[in-house]
């Protein structure tokens, strides 16, 4: 479910005593989605900033030119893993 739909449903039925258990599950689902999507994306962004800053110029980088392709392949696979 989309985040906006979950949040809308949560706000709409929050004070309904008949749906309190359902509201708790929806709230857990919402935060599970937020943590599983945004947190890895945030840390991946920080890691990629550091690595890509170091690999923009190979003369100042510790990564040799031969491993440049494998490094970019690793970055691509990491992105695909994070997206799916």
PDB file of N, CA and C in Angstrom:
ATOM      1  N   UNK A   1       0.831  -1.191   0.000  1.00  0.00           N
ATOM      2  CA  UNK A   1       0.000   0.000   0.000  1.00  0.00           C
ATOM      3  C   UNK A   1       0.869   1.245   0.000  1.00  0.00           C
ATOM      4  N   UNK A   2       0.331   2.229  -0.561  1.00  0.00           N
ATOM      5  CA  UNK A   2       1.045   3.498  -0.591  1.00  0.00           C
ATOM      6  C   UNK A   2       1.073   4.128   0.796  1.00  0.00           C
ATOM      7  N   UNK A   3       2.092   4.917   1.024  1.00  0.00           N
ATOM      8  CA  UNK A   3       2.225   5.582   2.320  1.00  0.00           C
ATOM      9  C   UNK A   3       1.088   6.554   2.567  1.00  0.00           C
ATOM     10  N   UNK A   4       0.712   7.296   1.553  1.00  0.00           N
ATOM     11  CA  UNK A   4      -0.357   8.282   1.719  1.00  0.00           C
ATOM     12  C   UNK A   4      -1.696   7.611   2.029  1.00  0.00           C
ATOM     13  N   UNK A   5      -1.943   6.468   1.398  1.00  0.00           N
ATOM     14  CA  UNK A   5      -3.197   5.755   1.648  1.00  0.00           C
ATOM     15  C   UNK A   5      -3.219   5.232   3.080  1.00  0.00           C
ATOM     16  N   UNK A   6      -2.100   4.653   3.519  1.00  0.00           N
ATOM     17  CA  UNK A   6      -2.044   4.155   4.891  1.00  0.00           C
ATOM     18  C   UNK A   6      -2.218   5.287   5.888  1.00  0.00           C
ATOM     19  N   UNK A   7      -1.566   6.405   5.638  1.00  0.00           N
ATOM     20  CA  UNK A   7      -1.662   7.532   6.564  1.00  0.00           C
ATOM     21  C   UNK A   7      -3.079   8.099   6.573  1.00  0.00           C
ATOM     22  N   UNK A   8      -3.697   8.191   5.398  1.00  0.00           N
ATOM     23  CA  UNK A   8      -5.071   8.691   5.322  1.00  0.00           C
ATOM     24  C   UNK A   8      -6.013   7.771   6.092  1.00  0.00           C
ATOM     25  N   UNK A   9      -5.866   6.472   5.889  1.00  0.00           N
ATOM     26  CA  UNK A   9      -6.722   5.507   6.575  1.00  0.00           C
ATOM     27  C   UNK A   9      -6.503   5.578   8.081  1.00  0.00           C
ATOM     28  N   UNK A  10      -5.243   5.718   8.470  1.00  0.00           N
ATOM     29  CA  UNK A  10      -4.909   5.787   9.891  1.00  0.00           C
ATOM     30  C   UNK A  10      -5.534   7.023  10.534  1.00  0.00           C
ATOM     31  N   UNK A  11      -5.471   8.167   9.876  1.00  0.00           N
ATOM     32  CA  UNK A  11      -6.062   9.387  10.423  1.00  0.00           C
ATOM     33  C   UNK A  11      -7.588   9.295  10.469  1.00  0.00           C
ATOM     34  N   UNK A  12      -8.166   8.688   9.461  1.00  0.00           N
ATOM     35  CA  UNK A  12      -9.619   8.634   9.363  1.00  0.00           C
ATOM     36  C   UNK A  12     -10.225   7.751  10.454  1.00  0.00           C
ATOM     37  N   UNK A  13      -9.598   6.628  10.746  1.00  0.00           N
ATOM     38  CA  UNK A  13     -10.173   5.650  11.666  1.00  0.00           C
ATOM     39  C   UNK A  13      -9.431   5.568  12.997  1.00  0.00           C
ATOM     40  N   UNK A  14      -8.638   6.553  13.318  1.00  0.00           N
ATOM     41  CA  UNK A  14      -7.823   6.450  14.524  1.00  0.00           C
ATOM     42  C   UNK A  14      -8.674   6.434  15.795  1.00  0.00           C
ATOM     43  N   UNK A  15      -9.721   7.208  15.835  1.00  0.00           N
ATOM     44  CA  UNK A  15     -10.529   7.320  17.049  1.00  0.00           C
ATOM     45  C   UNK A  15     -11.710   6.356  17.078  1.00  0.00           C
ATOM     46  N   UNK A  16     -11.779   5.478  16.130  1.00  0.00           N
ATOM     47  CA  UNK A  16     -12.845   4.489  16.099  1.00  0.00           C
ATOM     48  C   UNK A  16     -12.442   3.295  16.978  1.00  0.00           C
ATOM     49  N   UNK A  17     -13.131   3.072  18.117  1.00  0.00           N
ATOM     50  CA  UNK A  17     -12.711   1.996  19.028  1.00  0.00           C
ATOM     51  C   UNK A  17     -12.873   0.598  18.444  1.00  0.00           C
ATOM     52  N   UNK A  18     -13.714   0.441  17.448  1.00  0.00           N
ATOM     53  CA  UNK A  18     -13.911  -0.879  16.849  1.00  0.00           C
ATOM     54  C   UNK A  18     -12.742  -1.272  15.948  1.00  0.00           C
ATOM     55  N   UNK A  19     -11.959  -0.313  15.531  1.00  0.00           N
ATOM     56  CA  UNK A  19     -10.874  -0.603  14.599  1.00  0.00           C
ATOM     57  C   UNK A  19      -9.502  -0.387  15.230  1.00  0.00           C
ATOM     58  N   UNK A  20      -9.406  -0.452  16.537  1.00  0.00           N
ATOM     59  CA  UNK A  20      -8.138  -0.132  17.189  1.00  0.00           C
ATOM     60  C   UNK A  20      -7.044  -1.149  16.860  1.00  0.00           C
ATOM     61  N   UNK A  21      -7.385  -2.442  16.806  1.00  0.00           N
ATOM     62  CA  UNK A  21      -6.391  -3.464  16.464  1.00  0.00           C
ATOM     63  C   UNK A  21      -5.946  -3.292  15.020  1.00  0.00           C
ATOM     64  N   UNK A  22      -6.901  -3.046  14.154  1.00  0.00           N
ATOM     65  CA  UNK A  22      -6.565  -2.832  12.750  1.00  0.00           C
ATOM     66  C   UNK A  22      -5.680  -1.599  12.587  1.00  0.00           C
ATOM     67  N   UNK A  23      -5.957  -0.565  13.361  1.00  0.00           N
ATOM     68  CA  UNK A  23      -5.132   0.644  13.306  1.00  0.00           C
ATOM     69  C   UNK A  23      -3.699   0.368  13.743  1.00  0.00           C
ATOM     70  N   UNK A  24      -3.543  -0.465  14.750  1.00  0.00           N
ATOM     71  CA  UNK A  24      -2.190  -0.797  15.216  1.00  0.00           C
ATOM     72  C   UNK A  24      -1.425  -1.532  14.124  1.00  0.00           C
ATOM     73  N   UNK A  25      -2.070  -2.485  13.457  1.00  0.00           N
ATOM     74  CA  UNK A  25      -1.401  -3.212  12.379  1.00  0.00           C
ATOM     75  C   UNK A  25      -1.068  -2.297  11.201  1.00  0.00           C
ATOM     76  N   UNK A  26      -1.956  -1.395  10.887  1.00  0.00           N
ATOM     77  CA  UNK A  26      -1.691  -0.461   9.790  1.00  0.00           C
ATOM     78  C   UNK A  26      -0.529   0.457  10.145  1.00  0.00           C
ATOM     79  N   UNK A  27      -0.482   0.878  11.383  1.00  0.00           N
ATOM     80  CA  UNK A  27       0.612   1.735  11.835  1.00  0.00           C
ATOM     81  C   UNK A  27       1.949   0.996  11.761  1.00  0.00           C
ATOM     82  N   UNK A  28       1.964  -0.277  12.171  1.00  0.00           N
ATOM     83  CA  UNK A  28       3.187  -1.088  12.089  1.00  0.00           C
ATOM     84  C   UNK A  28       3.588  -1.282  10.635  1.00  0.00           C
ATOM     85  N   UNK A  29       2.613  -1.546   9.766  1.00  0.00           N
ATOM     86  CA  UNK A  29       2.896  -1.700   8.343  1.00  0.00           C
ATOM     87  C   UNK A  29       3.501  -0.431   7.762  1.00  0.00           C
ATOM     88  N   UNK A  30       2.956   0.695   8.143  1.00  0.00           N
ATOM     89  CA  UNK A  30       3.447   1.978   7.641  1.00  0.00           C
ATOM     90  C   UNK A  30       4.902   2.188   8.052  1.00  0.00           C
ATOM     91  N   UNK A  31       5.210   1.975   9.318  1.00  0.00           N
ATOM     92  CA  UNK A  31       6.578   2.202   9.769  1.00  0.00           C
ATOM     93  C   UNK A  31       7.534   1.148   9.241  1.00  0.00           C
ATOM     94  N   UNK A  32       7.055  -0.072   9.041  1.00  0.00           N
ATOM     95  CA  UNK A  32       7.892  -1.111   8.441  1.00  0.00           C
ATOM     96  C   UNK A  32       8.284  -0.699   7.026  1.00  0.00           C
ATOM     97  N   UNK A  33       7.330  -0.136   6.276  1.00  0.00           N
ATOM     98  CA  UNK A  33       7.631   0.323   4.927  1.00  0.00           C
ATOM     99  C   UNK A  33       8.608   1.485   4.963  1.00  0.00           C
ATOM    100  N   UNK A  34       8.415   2.428   5.862  1.00  0.00           N
ATOM    101  CA  UNK A  34       9.299   3.594   5.954  1.00  0.00           C
ATOM    102  C   UNK A  34      10.718   3.161   6.298  1.00  0.00           C
ATOM    103  N   UNK A  35      10.860   2.265   7.253  1.00  0.00           N
ATOM    104  CA  UNK A  35      12.198   1.832   7.668  1.00  0.00           C
ATOM    105  C   UNK A  35      12.853   0.998   6.580  1.00  0.00           C
ATOM    106  N   UNK A  36      12.127   0.083   5.973  1.00  0.00           N
ATOM    107  CA  UNK A  36      12.726  -0.796   4.967  1.00  0.00           C
ATOM    108  C   UNK A  36      13.042  -0.078   3.671  1.00  0.00           C
ATOM    109  N   UNK A  37      12.417   1.018   3.381  1.00  0.00           N
ATOM    110  CA  UNK A  37      12.698   1.720   2.141  1.00  0.00           C
ATOM    111  C   UNK A  37      13.627   2.907   2.362  1.00  0.00           C
ATOM    112  N   UNK A  38      13.320   3.772   3.297  1.00  0.00           N
ATOM    113  CA  UNK A  38      14.066   5.014   3.434  1.00  0.00           C
ATOM    114  C   UNK A  38      15.395   4.862   4.146  1.00  0.00           C
ATOM    115  N   UNK A  39      15.484   3.999   5.139  1.00  0.00           N
ATOM    116  CA  UNK A  39      16.727   3.865   5.877  1.00  0.00           C
ATOM    117  C   UNK A  39      17.850   3.282   5.020  1.00  0.00           C
ATOM    118  N   UNK A  40      17.643   2.157   4.302  1.00  0.00           N
ATOM    119  CA  UNK A  40      18.720   1.676   3.431  1.00  0.00           C
ATOM    120  C   UNK A  40      19.063   2.670   2.333  1.00  0.00           C
ATOM    121  N   UNK A  41      18.054   3.376   1.821  1.00  0.00           N
ATOM    122  CA  UNK A  41      18.323   4.365   0.783  1.00  0.00           C
ATOM    123  C   UNK A  41      19.195   5.492   1.329  1.00  0.00           C
ATOM    124  N   UNK A  42      18.948   5.887   2.556  1.00  0.00           N
ATOM    125  CA  UNK A  42      19.719   6.954   3.194  1.00  0.00           C
ATOM    126  C   UNK A  42      21.177   6.536   3.383  1.00  0.00           C
ATOM    127  N   UNK A  43      21.392   5.322   3.915  1.00  0.00           N
ATOM    128  CA  UNK A  43      22.759   4.868   4.134  1.00  0.00           C
ATOM    129  C   UNK A  43      23.475   4.587   2.821  1.00  0.00           C
ATOM    130  N   UNK A  44      22.763   4.068   1.836  1.00  0.00           N
ATOM    131  CA  UNK A  44      23.381   3.839   0.529  1.00  0.00           C
ATOM    132  C   UNK A  44      23.804   5.156  -0.094  1.00  0.00           C
ATOM    133  N   UNK A  45      23.023   6.185   0.095  1.00  0.00           N
ATOM    134  CA  UNK A  45      23.377   7.497  -0.442  1.00  0.00           C
ATOM    135  C   UNK A  45      24.672   8.006   0.196  1.00  0.00           C
ATOM    136  N   UNK A  46      24.806   7.841   1.499  1.00  0.00           N
ATOM    137  CA  UNK A  46      26.026   8.286   2.182  1.00  0.00           C
ATOM    138  C   UNK A  46      27.232   7.491   1.697  1.00  0.00           C
ATOM    139  N   UNK A  47      27.086   6.170   1.604  1.00  0.00           N
ATOM    140  CA  UNK A  47      28.200   5.326   1.167  1.00  0.00           C
ATOM    141  C   UNK A  47      28.599   5.659  -0.259  1.00  0.00           C
ATOM    142  N   UNK A  48      27.615   5.836  -1.135  1.00  0.00           N
ATOM    143  CA  UNK A  48      27.934   6.149  -2.521  1.00  0.00           C
ATOM    144  C   UNK A  48      28.567   7.522  -2.661  1.00  0.00           C
ATOM    145  N   UNK A  49      28.163   8.470  -1.846  1.00  0.00           N
ATOM    146  CA  UNK A  49      28.799   9.791  -1.882  1.00  0.00           C
ATOM    147  C   UNK A  49      30.285   9.658  -1.584  1.00  0.00           C
ATOM    148  N   UNK A  50      30.614   8.856  -0.589  1.00  0.00           N
ATOM    149  CA  UNK A  50      32.019   8.689  -0.217  1.00  0.00           C
ATOM    150  C   UNK A  50      32.778   7.971  -1.317  1.00  0.00           C
ATOM    151  N   UNK A  51      32.235   6.853  -1.821  1.00  0.00           N
ATOM    152  CA  UNK A  51      32.947   6.088  -2.838  1.00  0.00           C
ATOM    153  C   UNK A  51      33.059   6.847  -4.151  1.00  0.00           C
ATOM    154  N   UNK A  52      31.988   7.477  -4.581  1.00  0.00           N
ATOM    155  CA  UNK A  52      32.045   8.181  -5.858  1.00  0.00           C
ATOM    156  C   UNK A  52      32.920   9.419  -5.773  1.00  0.00           C
ATOM    157  N   UNK A  53      33.014  10.025  -4.611  1.00  0.00           N
ATOM    158  CA  UNK A  53      33.935  11.146  -4.448  1.00  0.00           C
ATOM    159  C   UNK A  53      35.370  10.672  -4.616  1.00  0.00           C
ATOM    160  N   UNK A  54      35.661   9.486  -4.108  1.00  0.00           N
ATOM    161  CA  UNK A  54      37.023   8.961  -4.199  1.00  0.00           C
ATOM    162  C   UNK A  54      37.340   8.390  -5.570  1.00  0.00           C
ATOM    163  N   UNK A  55      36.357   8.063  -6.372  1.00  0.00           N
ATOM    164  CA  UNK A  55      36.637   7.431  -7.658  1.00  0.00           C
ATOM    165  C   UNK A  55      36.439   8.364  -8.838  1.00  0.00           C
ATOM    166  N   UNK A  56      36.144   9.630  -8.602  1.00  0.00           N
ATOM    167  CA  UNK A  56      35.965  10.521  -9.745  1.00  0.00           C
ATOM    168  C   UNK A  56      37.278  10.746 -10.471  1.00  0.00           C
ATOM    169  N   UNK A  57      38.373  10.803  -9.743  1.00  0.00           N
ATOM    170  CA  UNK A  57      39.691  10.894 -10.357  1.00  0.00           C
ATOM    171  C   UNK A  57      40.515   9.727  -9.875  1.00  0.00           C
ATOM    172  N   UNK A  58      40.953   8.915 -10.838  1.00  0.00           N
ATOM    173  CA  UNK A  58      41.710   7.731 -10.454  1.00  0.00           C
ATOM    174  C   UNK A  58      43.112   8.080  -9.978  1.00  0.00           C
ATOM    175  N   UNK A  59      43.606   9.258 -10.323  1.00  0.00           N
ATOM    176  CA  UNK A  59      44.957   9.617  -9.896  1.00  0.00           C
ATOM    177  C   UNK A  59      45.026   9.820  -8.386  1.00  0.00           C
ATOM    178  N   UNK A  60      43.964  10.324  -7.790  1.00  0.00           N
ATOM    179  CA  UNK A  60      43.953  10.551  -6.349  1.00  0.00           C
ATOM    180  C   UNK A  60      43.275   9.425  -5.581  1.00  0.00           C
ATOM    181  N   UNK A  61      42.852   8.393  -6.291  1.00  0.00           N
ATOM    182  CA  UNK A  61      42.099   7.321  -5.657  1.00  0.00           C
ATOM    183  C   UNK A  61      43.006   6.141  -5.342  1.00  0.00           C
ATOM    184  N   UNK A  62      42.623   5.370  -4.345  1.00  0.00           N
ATOM    185  CA  UNK A  62      43.343   4.139  -4.022  1.00  0.00           C
ATOM    186  C   UNK A  62      42.877   2.972  -4.879  1.00  0.00           C
ATOM    187  N   UNK A  63      41.828   3.155  -5.650  1.00  0.00           N
ATOM    188  CA  UNK A  63      41.290   2.098  -6.499  1.00  0.00           C
ATOM    189  C   UNK A  63      42.016   2.133  -7.840  1.00  0.00           C
ATOM    190  N   UNK A  64      42.687   1.052  -8.219  1.00  0.00           N
ATOM    191  CA  UNK A  64      43.376   1.052  -9.519  1.00  0.00           C
ATOM    192  C   UNK A  64      42.390   1.073 -10.679  1.00  0.00           C
ATOM    193  N   UNK A  65      42.891   1.411 -11.863  1.00  0.00           N
ATOM    194  CA  UNK A  65      42.016   1.514 -13.031  1.00  0.00           C
ATOM    195  C   UNK A  65      41.430   0.162 -13.425  1.00  0.00           C
ATOM    196  N   UNK A  66      42.125  -0.925 -13.169  1.00  0.00           N
ATOM    197  CA  UNK A  66      41.628  -2.242 -13.558  1.00  0.00           C
ATOM    198  C   UNK A  66      40.357  -2.611 -12.798  1.00  0.00           C
ATOM    199  N   UNK A  67      40.256  -2.213 -11.571  1.00  0.00           N
ATOM    200  CA  UNK A  67      39.085  -2.589 -10.777  1.00  0.00           C
ATOM    201  C   UNK A  67      37.964  -1.561 -10.885  1.00  0.00           C
ATOM    202  N   UNK A  68      38.129  -0.560 -11.714  1.00  0.00           N
ATOM    203  CA  UNK A  68      37.094   0.454 -11.872  1.00  0.00           C
ATOM    204  C   UNK A  68      35.792  -0.124 -12.388  1.00  0.00           C
ATOM    205  N   UNK A  69      35.883  -1.009 -13.396  1.00  0.00           N
ATOM    206  CA  UNK A  69      34.668  -1.606 -13.958  1.00  0.00           C
ATOM    207  C   UNK A  69      33.968  -2.494 -12.937  1.00  0.00           C
ATOM    208  N   UNK A  70      34.737  -3.267 -12.212  1.00  0.00           N
ATOM    209  CA  UNK A  70      34.105  -4.136 -11.217  1.00  0.00           C
ATOM    210  C   UNK A  70      33.497  -3.318 -10.084  1.00  0.00           C
ATOM    211  N   UNK A  71      34.125  -2.194  -9.765  1.00  0.00           N
ATOM    212  CA  UNK A  71      33.569  -1.329  -8.726  1.00  0.00           C
ATOM    213  C   UNK A  71      32.236  -0.741  -9.171  1.00  0.00           C
ATOM    214  N   UNK A  72      32.158  -0.255 -10.407  1.00  0.00           N
ATOM    215  CA  UNK A  72      30.899   0.298 -10.900  1.00  0.00           C
ATOM    216  C   UNK A  72      29.834  -0.791 -11.058  1.00  0.00           C
ATOM    217  N   UNK A  73      30.257  -1.998 -11.393  1.00  0.00           N
ATOM    218  CA  UNK A  73      29.317  -3.117 -11.435  1.00  0.00           C
ATOM    219  C   UNK A  73      28.766  -3.399 -10.042  1.00  0.00           C
ATOM    220  N   UNK A  74      29.646  -3.344  -9.046  1.00  0.00           N
ATOM    221  CA  UNK A  74      29.204  -3.529  -7.667  1.00  0.00           C
ATOM    222  C   UNK A  74      28.209  -2.447  -7.260  1.00  0.00           C
ATOM    223  N   UNK A  75      28.480  -1.212  -7.621  1.00  0.00           N
ATOM    224  CA  UNK A  75      27.578  -0.107  -7.293  1.00  0.00           C
ATOM    225  C   UNK A  75      26.223  -0.314  -7.971  1.00  0.00           C
ATOM    226  N   UNK A  76      26.230  -0.738  -9.234  1.00  0.00           N
ATOM    227  CA  UNK A  76      24.989  -0.989  -9.958  1.00  0.00           C
ATOM    228  C   UNK A  76      24.184  -2.105  -9.292  1.00  0.00           C
ATOM    229  N   UNK A  77      24.844  -3.191  -8.927  1.00  0.00           N
ATOM    230  CA  UNK A  77      24.148  -4.294  -8.259  1.00  0.00           C
ATOM    231  C   UNK A  77      23.626  -3.871  -6.890  1.00  0.00           C
ATOM    232  N   UNK A  78      24.367  -3.030  -6.207  1.00  0.00           N
ATOM    233  CA  UNK A  78      23.907  -2.524  -4.917  1.00  0.00           C
ATOM    234  C   UNK A  78      22.645  -1.690  -5.079  1.00  0.00           C
ATOM    235  N   UNK A  79      22.623  -0.826  -6.093  1.00  0.00           N
ATOM    236  CA  UNK A  79      21.427  -0.032  -6.364  1.00  0.00           C
ATOM    237  C   UNK A  79      20.232  -0.921  -6.685  1.00  0.00           C
ATOM    238  N   UNK A  80      20.447  -1.921  -7.536  1.00  0.00           N
ATOM    239  CA  UNK A  80      19.353  -2.819  -7.892  1.00  0.00           C
ATOM    240  C   UNK A  80      18.847  -3.585  -6.678  1.00  0.00           C
ATOM    241  N   UNK A  81      19.763  -3.982  -5.808  1.00  0.00           N
ATOM    242  CA  UNK A  81      19.354  -4.685  -4.588  1.00  0.00           C
ATOM    243  C   UNK A  81      18.535  -3.776  -3.678  1.00  0.00           C
ATOM    244  N   UNK A  82      18.932  -2.528  -3.583  1.00  0.00           N
ATOM    245  CA  UNK A  82      18.211  -1.589  -2.725  1.00  0.00           C
ATOM    246  C   UNK A  82      16.838  -1.268  -3.308  1.00  0.00           C
ATOM    247  N   UNK A  83      16.757  -1.148  -4.618  1.00  0.00           N
ATOM    248  CA  UNK A  83      15.478  -0.814  -5.240  1.00  0.00           C
ATOM    249  C   UNK A  83      14.470  -1.952  -5.145  1.00  0.00           C
ATOM    250  N   UNK A  84      14.951  -3.176  -5.206  1.00  0.00           N
ATOM    251  CA  UNK A  84      14.017  -4.304  -5.174  1.00  0.00           C
ATOM    252  C   UNK A  84      14.205  -5.013  -3.897  1.00  0.00           C
TER     253      UNK A  84
END
